[in-house]
Coordinates of C-alpha atoms in Angstrom, one line a residue:
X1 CA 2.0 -21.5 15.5
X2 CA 5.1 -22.2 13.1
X3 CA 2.7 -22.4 9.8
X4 CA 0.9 -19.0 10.7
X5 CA 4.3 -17.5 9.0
X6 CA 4.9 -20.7 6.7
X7 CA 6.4 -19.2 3.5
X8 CA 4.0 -20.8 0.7
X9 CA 0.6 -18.8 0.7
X10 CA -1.2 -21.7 0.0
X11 CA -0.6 -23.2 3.2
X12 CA -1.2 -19.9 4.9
X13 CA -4.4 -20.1 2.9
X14 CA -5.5 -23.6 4.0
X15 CA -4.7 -22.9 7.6
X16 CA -6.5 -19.6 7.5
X17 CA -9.4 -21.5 6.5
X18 CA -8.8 -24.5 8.9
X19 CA -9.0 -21.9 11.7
X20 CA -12.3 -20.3 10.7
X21 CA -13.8 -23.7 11.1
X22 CA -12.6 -23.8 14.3
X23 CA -13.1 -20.7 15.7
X24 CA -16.7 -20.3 14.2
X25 CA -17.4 -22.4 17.0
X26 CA -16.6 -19.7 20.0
X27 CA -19.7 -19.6 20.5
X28 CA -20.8 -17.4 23.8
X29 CA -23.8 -19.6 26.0
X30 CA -25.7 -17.4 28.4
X31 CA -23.9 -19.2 31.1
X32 CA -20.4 -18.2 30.0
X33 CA -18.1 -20.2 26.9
X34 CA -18.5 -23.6 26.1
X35 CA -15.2 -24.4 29.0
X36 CA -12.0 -24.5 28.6
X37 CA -11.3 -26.4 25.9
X38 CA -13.5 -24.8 24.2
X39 CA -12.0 -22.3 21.2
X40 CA -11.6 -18.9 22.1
X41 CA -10.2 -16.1 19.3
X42 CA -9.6 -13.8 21.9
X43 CA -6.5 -15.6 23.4
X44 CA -5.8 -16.2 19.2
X45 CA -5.5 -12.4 19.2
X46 CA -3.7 -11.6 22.3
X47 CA -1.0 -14.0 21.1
X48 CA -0.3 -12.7 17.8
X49 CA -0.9 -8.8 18.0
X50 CA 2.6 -8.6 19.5
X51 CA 4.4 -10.3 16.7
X52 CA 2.0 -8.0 14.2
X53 CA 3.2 -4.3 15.9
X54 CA 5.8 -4.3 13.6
X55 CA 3.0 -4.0 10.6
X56 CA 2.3 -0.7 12.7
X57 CA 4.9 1.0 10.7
X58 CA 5.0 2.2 6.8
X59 CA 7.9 -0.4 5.3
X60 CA 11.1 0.9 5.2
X61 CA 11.5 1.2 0.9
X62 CA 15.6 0.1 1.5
X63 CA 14.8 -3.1 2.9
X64 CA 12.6 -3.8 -0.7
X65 CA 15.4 -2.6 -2.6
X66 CA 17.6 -4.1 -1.0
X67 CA 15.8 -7.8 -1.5
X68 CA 15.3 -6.9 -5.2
X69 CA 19.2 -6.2 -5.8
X70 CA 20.3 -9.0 -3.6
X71 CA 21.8 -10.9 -6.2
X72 CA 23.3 -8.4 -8.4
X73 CA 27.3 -7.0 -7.7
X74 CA 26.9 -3.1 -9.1
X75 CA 30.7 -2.9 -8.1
X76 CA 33.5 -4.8 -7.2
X77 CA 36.7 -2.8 -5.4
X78 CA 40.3 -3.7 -5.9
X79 CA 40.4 -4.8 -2.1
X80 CA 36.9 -7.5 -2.6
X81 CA 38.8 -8.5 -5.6
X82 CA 41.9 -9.4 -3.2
X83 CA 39.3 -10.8 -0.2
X84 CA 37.9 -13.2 -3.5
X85 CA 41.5 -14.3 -4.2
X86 CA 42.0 -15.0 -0.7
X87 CA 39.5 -17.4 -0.4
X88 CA 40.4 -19.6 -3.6
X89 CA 42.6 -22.6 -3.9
X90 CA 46.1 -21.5 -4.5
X91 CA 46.1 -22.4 -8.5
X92 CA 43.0 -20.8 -9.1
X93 CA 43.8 -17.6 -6.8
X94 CA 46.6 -17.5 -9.5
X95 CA 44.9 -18.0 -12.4
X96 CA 42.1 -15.4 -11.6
X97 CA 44.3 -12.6 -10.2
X98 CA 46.7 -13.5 -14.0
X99 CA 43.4 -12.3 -15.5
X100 CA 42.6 -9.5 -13.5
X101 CA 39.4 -7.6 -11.6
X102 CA 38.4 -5.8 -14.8
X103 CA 38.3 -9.1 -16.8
X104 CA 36.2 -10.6 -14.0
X105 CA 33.9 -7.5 -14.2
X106 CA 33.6 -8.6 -17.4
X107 CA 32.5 -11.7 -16.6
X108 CA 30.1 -10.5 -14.4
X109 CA 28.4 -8.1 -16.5
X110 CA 27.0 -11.1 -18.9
X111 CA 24.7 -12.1 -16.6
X112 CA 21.2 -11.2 -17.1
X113 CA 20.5 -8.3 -15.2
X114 CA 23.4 -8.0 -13.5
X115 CA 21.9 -10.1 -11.3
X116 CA 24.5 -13.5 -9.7
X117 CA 22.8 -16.9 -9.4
X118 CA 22.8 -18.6 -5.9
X119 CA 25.8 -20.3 -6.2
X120 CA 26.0 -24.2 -6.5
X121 CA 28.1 -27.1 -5.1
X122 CA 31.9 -26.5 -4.9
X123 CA 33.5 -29.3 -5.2
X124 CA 36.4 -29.9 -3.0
X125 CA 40.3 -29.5 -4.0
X126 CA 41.1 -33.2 -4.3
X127 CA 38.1 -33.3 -7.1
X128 CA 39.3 -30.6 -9.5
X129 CA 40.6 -32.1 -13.0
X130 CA 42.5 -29.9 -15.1
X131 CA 40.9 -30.5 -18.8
X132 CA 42.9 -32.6 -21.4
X133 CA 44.3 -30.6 -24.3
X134 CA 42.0 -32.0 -26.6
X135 CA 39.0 -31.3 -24.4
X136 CA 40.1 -27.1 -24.5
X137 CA 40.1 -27.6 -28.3
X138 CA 36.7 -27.9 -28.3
X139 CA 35.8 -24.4 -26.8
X140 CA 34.6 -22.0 -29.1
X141 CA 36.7 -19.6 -30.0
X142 CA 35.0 -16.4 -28.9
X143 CA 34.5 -17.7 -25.3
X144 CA 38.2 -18.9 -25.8
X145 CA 39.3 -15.5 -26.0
X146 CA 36.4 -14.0 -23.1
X147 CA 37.7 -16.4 -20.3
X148 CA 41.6 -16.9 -21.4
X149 CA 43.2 -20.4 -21.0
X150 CA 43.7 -20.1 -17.3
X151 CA 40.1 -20.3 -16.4
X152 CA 39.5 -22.2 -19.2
X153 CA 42.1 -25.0 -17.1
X154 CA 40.4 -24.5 -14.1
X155 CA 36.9 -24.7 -15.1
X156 CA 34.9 -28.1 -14.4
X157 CA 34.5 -30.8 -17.3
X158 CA 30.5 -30.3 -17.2
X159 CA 31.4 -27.1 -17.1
X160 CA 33.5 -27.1 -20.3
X161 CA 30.5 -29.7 -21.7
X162 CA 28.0 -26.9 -21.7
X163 CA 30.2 -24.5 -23.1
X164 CA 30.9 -26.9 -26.2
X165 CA 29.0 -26.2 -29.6
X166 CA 27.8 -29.9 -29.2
X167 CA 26.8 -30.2 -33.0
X168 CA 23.8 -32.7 -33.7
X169 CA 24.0 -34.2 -37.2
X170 CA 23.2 -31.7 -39.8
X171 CA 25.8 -29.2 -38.4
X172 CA 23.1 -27.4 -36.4
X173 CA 23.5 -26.2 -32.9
X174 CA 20.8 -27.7 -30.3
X175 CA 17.7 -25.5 -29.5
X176 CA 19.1 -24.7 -25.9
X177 CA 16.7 -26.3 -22.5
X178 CA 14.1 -23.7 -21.1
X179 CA 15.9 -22.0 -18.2
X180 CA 19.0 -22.5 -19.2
X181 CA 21.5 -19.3 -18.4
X182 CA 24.9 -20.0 -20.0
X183 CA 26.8 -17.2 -17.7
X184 CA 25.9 -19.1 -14.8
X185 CA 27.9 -22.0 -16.1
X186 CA 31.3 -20.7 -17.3
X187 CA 32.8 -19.2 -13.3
X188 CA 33.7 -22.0 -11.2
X189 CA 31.7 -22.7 -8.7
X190 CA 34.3 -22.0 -6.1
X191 CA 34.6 -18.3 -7.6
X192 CA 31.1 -17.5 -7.4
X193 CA 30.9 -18.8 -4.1
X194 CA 33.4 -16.4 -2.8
X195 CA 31.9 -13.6 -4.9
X196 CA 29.1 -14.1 -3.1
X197 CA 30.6 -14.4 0.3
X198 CA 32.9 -10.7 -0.4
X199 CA 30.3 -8.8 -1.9
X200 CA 27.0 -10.1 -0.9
X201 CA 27.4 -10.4 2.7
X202 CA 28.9 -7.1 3.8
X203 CA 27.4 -6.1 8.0
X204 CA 25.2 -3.7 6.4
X205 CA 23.7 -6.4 3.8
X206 CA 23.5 -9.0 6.9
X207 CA 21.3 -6.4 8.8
X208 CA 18.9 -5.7 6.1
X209 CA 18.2 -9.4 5.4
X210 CA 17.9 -9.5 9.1
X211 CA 15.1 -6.5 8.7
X212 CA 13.8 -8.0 5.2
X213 CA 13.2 -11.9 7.3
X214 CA 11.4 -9.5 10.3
X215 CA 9.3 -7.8 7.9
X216 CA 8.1 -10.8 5.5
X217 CA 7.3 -12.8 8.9
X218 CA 5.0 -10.4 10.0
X219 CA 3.6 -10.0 6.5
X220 CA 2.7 -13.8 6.6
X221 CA 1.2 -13.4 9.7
X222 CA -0.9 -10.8 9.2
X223 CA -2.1 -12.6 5.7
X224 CA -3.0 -15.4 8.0
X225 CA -5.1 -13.1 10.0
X226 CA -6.5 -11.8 7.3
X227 CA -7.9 -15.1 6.0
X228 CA -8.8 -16.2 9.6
X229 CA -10.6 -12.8 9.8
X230 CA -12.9 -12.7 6.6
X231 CA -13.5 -16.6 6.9
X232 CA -14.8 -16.5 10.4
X233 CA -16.9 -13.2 9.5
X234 CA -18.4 -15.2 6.5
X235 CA -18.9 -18.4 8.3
X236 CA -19.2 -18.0 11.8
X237 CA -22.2 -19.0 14.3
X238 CA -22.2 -15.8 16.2
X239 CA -21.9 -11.9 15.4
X240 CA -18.7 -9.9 15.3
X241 CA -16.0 -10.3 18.7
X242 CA -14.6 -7.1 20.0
X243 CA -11.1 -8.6 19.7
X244 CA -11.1 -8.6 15.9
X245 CA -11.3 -4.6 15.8
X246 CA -7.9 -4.7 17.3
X247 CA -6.4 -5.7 13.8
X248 CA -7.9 -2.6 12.4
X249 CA -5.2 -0.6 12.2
X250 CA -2.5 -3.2 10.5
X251 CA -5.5 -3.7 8.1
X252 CA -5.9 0.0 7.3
X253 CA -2.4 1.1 7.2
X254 CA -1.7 -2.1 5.1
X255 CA -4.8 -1.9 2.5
X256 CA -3.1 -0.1 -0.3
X257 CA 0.4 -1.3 0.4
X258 CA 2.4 -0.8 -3.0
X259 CA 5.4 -3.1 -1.6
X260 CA 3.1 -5.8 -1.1
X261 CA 0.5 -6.2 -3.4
X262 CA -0.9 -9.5 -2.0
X263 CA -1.3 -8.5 1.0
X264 CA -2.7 -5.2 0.2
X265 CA -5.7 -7.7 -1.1
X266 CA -6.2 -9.5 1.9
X267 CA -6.2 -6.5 4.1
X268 CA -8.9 -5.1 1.7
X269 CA -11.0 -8.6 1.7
X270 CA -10.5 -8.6 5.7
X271 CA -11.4 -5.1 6.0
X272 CA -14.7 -5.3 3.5
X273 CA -15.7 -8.4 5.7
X274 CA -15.4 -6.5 8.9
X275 CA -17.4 -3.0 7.5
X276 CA -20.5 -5.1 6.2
X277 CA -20.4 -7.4 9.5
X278 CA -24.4 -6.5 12.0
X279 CA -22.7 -5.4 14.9
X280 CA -24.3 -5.9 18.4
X281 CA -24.9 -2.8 20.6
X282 CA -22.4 -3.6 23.0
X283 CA -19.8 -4.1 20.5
X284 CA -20.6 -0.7 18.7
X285 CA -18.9 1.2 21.3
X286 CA -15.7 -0.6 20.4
X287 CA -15.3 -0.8 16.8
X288 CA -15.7 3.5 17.2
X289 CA -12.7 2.8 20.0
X290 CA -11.1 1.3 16.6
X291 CA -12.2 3.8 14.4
X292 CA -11.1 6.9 16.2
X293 CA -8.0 5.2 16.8
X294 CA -6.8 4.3 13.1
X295 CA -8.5 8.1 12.3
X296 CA -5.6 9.9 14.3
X297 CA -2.8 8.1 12.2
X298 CA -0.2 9.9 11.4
X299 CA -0.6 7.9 7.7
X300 CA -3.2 9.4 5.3
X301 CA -4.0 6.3 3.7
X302 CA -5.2 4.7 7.0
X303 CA -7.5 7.9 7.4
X304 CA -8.7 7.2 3.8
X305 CA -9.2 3.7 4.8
X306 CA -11.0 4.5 7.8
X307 CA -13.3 7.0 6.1
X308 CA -14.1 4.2 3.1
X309 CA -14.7 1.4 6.4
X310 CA -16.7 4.1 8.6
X311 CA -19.1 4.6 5.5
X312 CA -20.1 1.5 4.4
X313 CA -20.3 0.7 8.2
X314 CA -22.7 3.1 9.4
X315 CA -25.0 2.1 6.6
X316 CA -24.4 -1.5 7.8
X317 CA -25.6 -1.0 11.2
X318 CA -28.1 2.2 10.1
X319 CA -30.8 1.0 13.1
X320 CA -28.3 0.5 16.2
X321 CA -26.6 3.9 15.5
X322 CA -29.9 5.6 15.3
X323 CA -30.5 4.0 18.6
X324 CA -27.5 4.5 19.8
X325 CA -27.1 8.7 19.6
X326 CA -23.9 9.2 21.4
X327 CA -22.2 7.0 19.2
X328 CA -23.7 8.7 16.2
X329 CA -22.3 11.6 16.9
X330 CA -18.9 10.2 17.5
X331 CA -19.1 9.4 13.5
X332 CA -20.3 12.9 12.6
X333 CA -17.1 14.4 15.4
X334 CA -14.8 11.3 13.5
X335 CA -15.7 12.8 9.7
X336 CA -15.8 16.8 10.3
X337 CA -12.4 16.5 12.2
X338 CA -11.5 14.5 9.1
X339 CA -12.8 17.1 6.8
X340 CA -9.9 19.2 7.9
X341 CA -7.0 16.8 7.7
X342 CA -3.6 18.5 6.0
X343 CA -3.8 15.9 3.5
X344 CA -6.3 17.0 0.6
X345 CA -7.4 13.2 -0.3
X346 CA -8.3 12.9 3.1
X347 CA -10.4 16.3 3.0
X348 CA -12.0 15.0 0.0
X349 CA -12.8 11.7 0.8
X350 CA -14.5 12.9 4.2
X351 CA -16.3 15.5 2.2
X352 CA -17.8 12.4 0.4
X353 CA -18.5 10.7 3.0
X354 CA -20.4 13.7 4.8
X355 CA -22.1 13.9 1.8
X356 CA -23.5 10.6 1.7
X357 CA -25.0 10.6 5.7
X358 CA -26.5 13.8 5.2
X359 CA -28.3 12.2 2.0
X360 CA -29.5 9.3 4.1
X361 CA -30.8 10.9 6.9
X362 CA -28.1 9.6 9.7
X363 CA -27.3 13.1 10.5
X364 CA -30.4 15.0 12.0
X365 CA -31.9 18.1 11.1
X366 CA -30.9 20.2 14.3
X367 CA -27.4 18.5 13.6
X368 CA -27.0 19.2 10.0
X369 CA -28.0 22.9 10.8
X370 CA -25.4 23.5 13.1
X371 CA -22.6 22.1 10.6
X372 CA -24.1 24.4 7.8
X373 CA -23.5 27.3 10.1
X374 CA -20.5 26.3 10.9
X375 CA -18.8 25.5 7.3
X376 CA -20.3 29.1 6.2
X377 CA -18.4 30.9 9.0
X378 CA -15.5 29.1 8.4
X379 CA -15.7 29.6 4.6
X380 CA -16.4 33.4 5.3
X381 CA -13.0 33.9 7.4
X382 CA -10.5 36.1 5.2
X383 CA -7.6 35.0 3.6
X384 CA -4.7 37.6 4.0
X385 CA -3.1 38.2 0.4
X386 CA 0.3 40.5 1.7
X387 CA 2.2 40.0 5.1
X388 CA 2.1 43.0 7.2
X389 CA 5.0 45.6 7.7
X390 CA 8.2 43.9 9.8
X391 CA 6.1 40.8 9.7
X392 CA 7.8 37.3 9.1
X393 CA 7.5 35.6 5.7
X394 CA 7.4 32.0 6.7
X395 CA 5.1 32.7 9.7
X396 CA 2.8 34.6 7.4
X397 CA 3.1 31.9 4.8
X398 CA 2.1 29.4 7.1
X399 CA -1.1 31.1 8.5
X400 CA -2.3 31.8 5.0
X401 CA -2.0 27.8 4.5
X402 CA -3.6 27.3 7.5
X403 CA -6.4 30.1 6.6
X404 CA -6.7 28.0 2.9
X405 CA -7.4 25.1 4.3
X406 CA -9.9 26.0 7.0
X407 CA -11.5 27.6 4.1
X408 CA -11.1 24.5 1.7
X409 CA -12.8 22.3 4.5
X410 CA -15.6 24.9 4.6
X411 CA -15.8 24.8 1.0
X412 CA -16.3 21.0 1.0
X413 CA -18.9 20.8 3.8
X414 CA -20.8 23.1 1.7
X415 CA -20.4 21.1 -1.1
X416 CA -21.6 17.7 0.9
X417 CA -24.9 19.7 1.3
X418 CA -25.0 19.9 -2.6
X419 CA -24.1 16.5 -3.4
X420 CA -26.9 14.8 -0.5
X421 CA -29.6 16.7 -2.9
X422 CA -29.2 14.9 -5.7
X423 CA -32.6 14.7 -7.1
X424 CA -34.5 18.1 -6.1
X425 CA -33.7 21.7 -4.6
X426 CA -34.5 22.1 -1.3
X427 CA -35.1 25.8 0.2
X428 CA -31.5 26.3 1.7
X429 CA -29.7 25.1 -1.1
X430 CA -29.9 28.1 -3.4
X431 CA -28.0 30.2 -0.9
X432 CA -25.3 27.9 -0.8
X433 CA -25.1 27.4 -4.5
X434 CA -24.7 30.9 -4.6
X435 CA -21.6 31.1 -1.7
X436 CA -19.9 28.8 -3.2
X437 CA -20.1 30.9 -6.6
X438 CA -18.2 33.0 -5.1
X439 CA -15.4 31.1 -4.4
X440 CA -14.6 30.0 -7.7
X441 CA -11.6 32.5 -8.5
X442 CA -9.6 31.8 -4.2
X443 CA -6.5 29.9 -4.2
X444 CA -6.1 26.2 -5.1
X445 CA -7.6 23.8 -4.5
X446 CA -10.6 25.4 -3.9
X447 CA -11.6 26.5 -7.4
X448 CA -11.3 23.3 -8.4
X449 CA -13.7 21.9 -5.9
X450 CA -16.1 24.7 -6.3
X451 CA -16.2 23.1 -10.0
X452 CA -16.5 20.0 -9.6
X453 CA -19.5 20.5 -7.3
X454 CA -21.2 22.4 -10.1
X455 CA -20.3 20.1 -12.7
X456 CA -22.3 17.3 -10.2
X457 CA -25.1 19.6 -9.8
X458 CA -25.6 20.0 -13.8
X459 CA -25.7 16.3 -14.0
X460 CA -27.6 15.6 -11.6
X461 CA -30.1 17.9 -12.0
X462 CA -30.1 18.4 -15.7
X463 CA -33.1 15.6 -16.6
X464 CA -36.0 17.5 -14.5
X465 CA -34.5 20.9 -14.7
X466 CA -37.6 22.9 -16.0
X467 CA -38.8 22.0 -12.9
X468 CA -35.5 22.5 -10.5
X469 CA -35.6 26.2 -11.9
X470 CA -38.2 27.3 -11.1
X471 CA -37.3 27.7 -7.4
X472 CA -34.1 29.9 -8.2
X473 CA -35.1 33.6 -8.2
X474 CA -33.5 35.2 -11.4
X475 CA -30.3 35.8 -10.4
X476 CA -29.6 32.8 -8.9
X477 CA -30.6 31.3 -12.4
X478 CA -28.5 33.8 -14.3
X479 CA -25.3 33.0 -12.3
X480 CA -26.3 29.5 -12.3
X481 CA -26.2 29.6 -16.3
X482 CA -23.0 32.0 -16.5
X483 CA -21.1 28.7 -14.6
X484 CA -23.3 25.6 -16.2
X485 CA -23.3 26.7 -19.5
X486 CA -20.4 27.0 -21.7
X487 CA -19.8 30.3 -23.9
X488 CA -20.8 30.0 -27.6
X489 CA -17.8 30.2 -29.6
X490 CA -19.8 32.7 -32.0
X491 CA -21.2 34.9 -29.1

């Protein structure tokens, strides 16, 4: 259990692996498991979905920011200067407060990116030398004058070695050593260790890193999960368990994760494994459970990963859900309440996917019929342009947004219909060529749709279309050309 949050990846990776060897062997005998010994993902999965709720929740940007800026000191106050002092030695307390906080601001401002290296060994009282004379002779000028002669006395003889010009024969400088970061080496260790102690590690600091060390333990985790996941999918003995759809919705809220790019990877691996997986009939019911779940969200980008794993899942398992009738209709309820989401990517992105069952025949005739009734009536409704006498601005501004959008979702079930005819014209699409027409001049974003649409048709239909136009009567054809072809400049 310690490795499943091990910091390097690479072991994470190896142990995901070692698992799905393992549990590619829970393998269910018509006479129950293999015992008790025998391995069993489902306990797996009980144990770790509590220490993965926190991945329930969109990161918390500060906590990132935080990590990134851990290191750097944007501003140090007169009273952190004083709490620094106070935790010197005497003579160097003395020497760094003759100097001053702006001339330690100075300091600090020449390292790269602002940011402070972790600091090193202090070494104790009784071990710090005070250079020879000769020895401060030796310092460049220029940093002479940057540090003064009291740090200059209190800095470390290695110290005071690196700072050195250090000629080789020939009178040229050294090429310096990769890595090297000359900054780091002119504060005293025991000054950078108290910088670091005053500003770094303020309560409010200490309970990010707390939330920062929460967060990347449950990102290792669910990285882990996601390896176990797609490795026991790709190799296992048996079909998909029930218990791996309850990851579904840390894998789809976590899929496009900008904070954390790598895991954003493995969620999508995990989650392309799991969508092209032959699900049994009894399972079928469950991964919908899943579905439906992940589809209420409150984050879009779960619903947009929900409508991209719903897709290439019902084509997956094409024959059990045409067996299976009640929970084909449970897709169609999932997409068309989808289709009306508040976010417009989602709206568009179940319009595609709509689209795509209609063209393959998983939605049936009588089915499809009703929809088309239903998105014209709900295109048809009226959008109010003024607000009534006495009537409320913000109340009426809201219904017309709500009236828009029952319209734009109407808009794009029509425009499914279009897209699932890609190759011929079949008698009712005409008629909704023609509605859709004449919504090209409502409010955003429906124009914009309603063009796109057409600009699909026109390349889709453009190779055979001496043959698609002749079942348009001639006004369909004429309004067809007014919106497919473009005006001649010299017309």
């Amino acid at each position: 259990n310690p490795f499943l949050t091990h910091p390097y990846q690479n072991v994470r990776d190896r142990l995901g692996s070692v698992m799905s060897n393992i549990y590619a062997l829970d393998i269910q005998f018509p006479s129950g498991t293999g015992g008790a010994l025998s391995p069993n993902i489902s306990d797996l999965v009980s144990e770790v979905l509590p220490k993965l709720e926190l991945m329930k929740v969109d990161p918390d940007p500060e906590i990132y920011n935080f990590h990134k800026n851990s290191k750097s000191v944007t501003e140090i106050s007169q009273k952190s200067f004083e709490d620094i002092c106070s935790k010197l030695d005497p003579e160097l307390a003395m020497q760094v407060r003759e100097q001053g906080l702006e001339h330690l601001k100075s300091i600090i401002s020449q390292f790269p990116g602002g940011r402070i290296p972790s600091p090193g060994f202090v070494p104790p009282p009784q071990s710090l030398r005070v250079p020879s004379a000769e020895t401060l002779q030796k310092i460049p000028p220029e940093l002479q004058k940057m540090f003064g002669p009291g740090m200059l006395r209190m800095a470390s003889p290695e110290m005071l070695n690196m700072m050195r010009p250090n000629l080789v024969p020939g009178g040229k400088k050294p090429t310096p050593r990769p890595g090297m970061s000359p900054p780091e080496l002119l504060l005293p260790p025991q000054l950078l260790s108290a910088i670091h102690e005053v500003s770094l590690n303020t309560p409010q600091s200490g309970l990010l890193a707390e939330k920062w060390e929460e967060r990347q333990s449950g990102v290792r985790l669910l990285q882990t999960v996601c390896k176990l996941v797609s490795g026991v999918l790709l190799r296992n003995w048996y079909t998909v368990k029930p218990e791996l759809f309850k990851v579904l919705e840390m894998l789809a809220l976590n899929e496009s994760s900008e904070l954390e790019p790598d895991l954003a990877r493995d969620c999508n691996v995990a989650l392309a494994c799991l969508s092209t997986c032959i699900v049994p009939l009894k399972v079928l019911s469950t991964a919908l459970t899943a579905v439906e779940h992940v589809s209420q969200s409150s984050s879009w980008k779960a619903k947009n990963a929900m409508l991209e794993f719903l897709q290439v899942h019902v084509f997956t398992n094409m024959a059990a859900f045409h067996s299976q009738t009640e929970e084909a209709a449970r897709v169609v309820n999932i997409v068309t309440r989808l289709i009306k989401d508040d976010r417009i990517e989602v709206r568009e992105k179940a319009g595609k996917v709509l689209g795509g069952m209609l063209h393959c025949s998983f939605i049936s005739e009588e089915v499809a019929s009703k929809l088309l009734d239903q998105f014209k009536l709900e295109v048809s409704r009226k959008i109010k342009k003024k607000p009534k006498l006495n009537e409320d601005a913000s109340l009426f501004q809201e219904n017309k947004s709500k009236a828009i959008l029952m319209r734009h979702s109407g808009v794009l079930g029509l425009s499914a219909f279009v897209l699932s005819c890609p190759y011929d014209i079949p008698p009712h699409l005409p008629d909704i060529l023609m509605l859709l027409a004449d919504h090209l001049h409502d409010p955003q974003p429906i124009p914009a749709t309603v063009k796109n649409v057409f600009q699909e048709f026109k390349r889709t239909h453009q190779d055979n279309w001496a043959e698609h136009k002749q079942k348009l009567t001639e006004d369909q054809l004429a309004t067809l050309t007014d919106l497919l072809v473009s005006p001649s400049y010299y017309a």
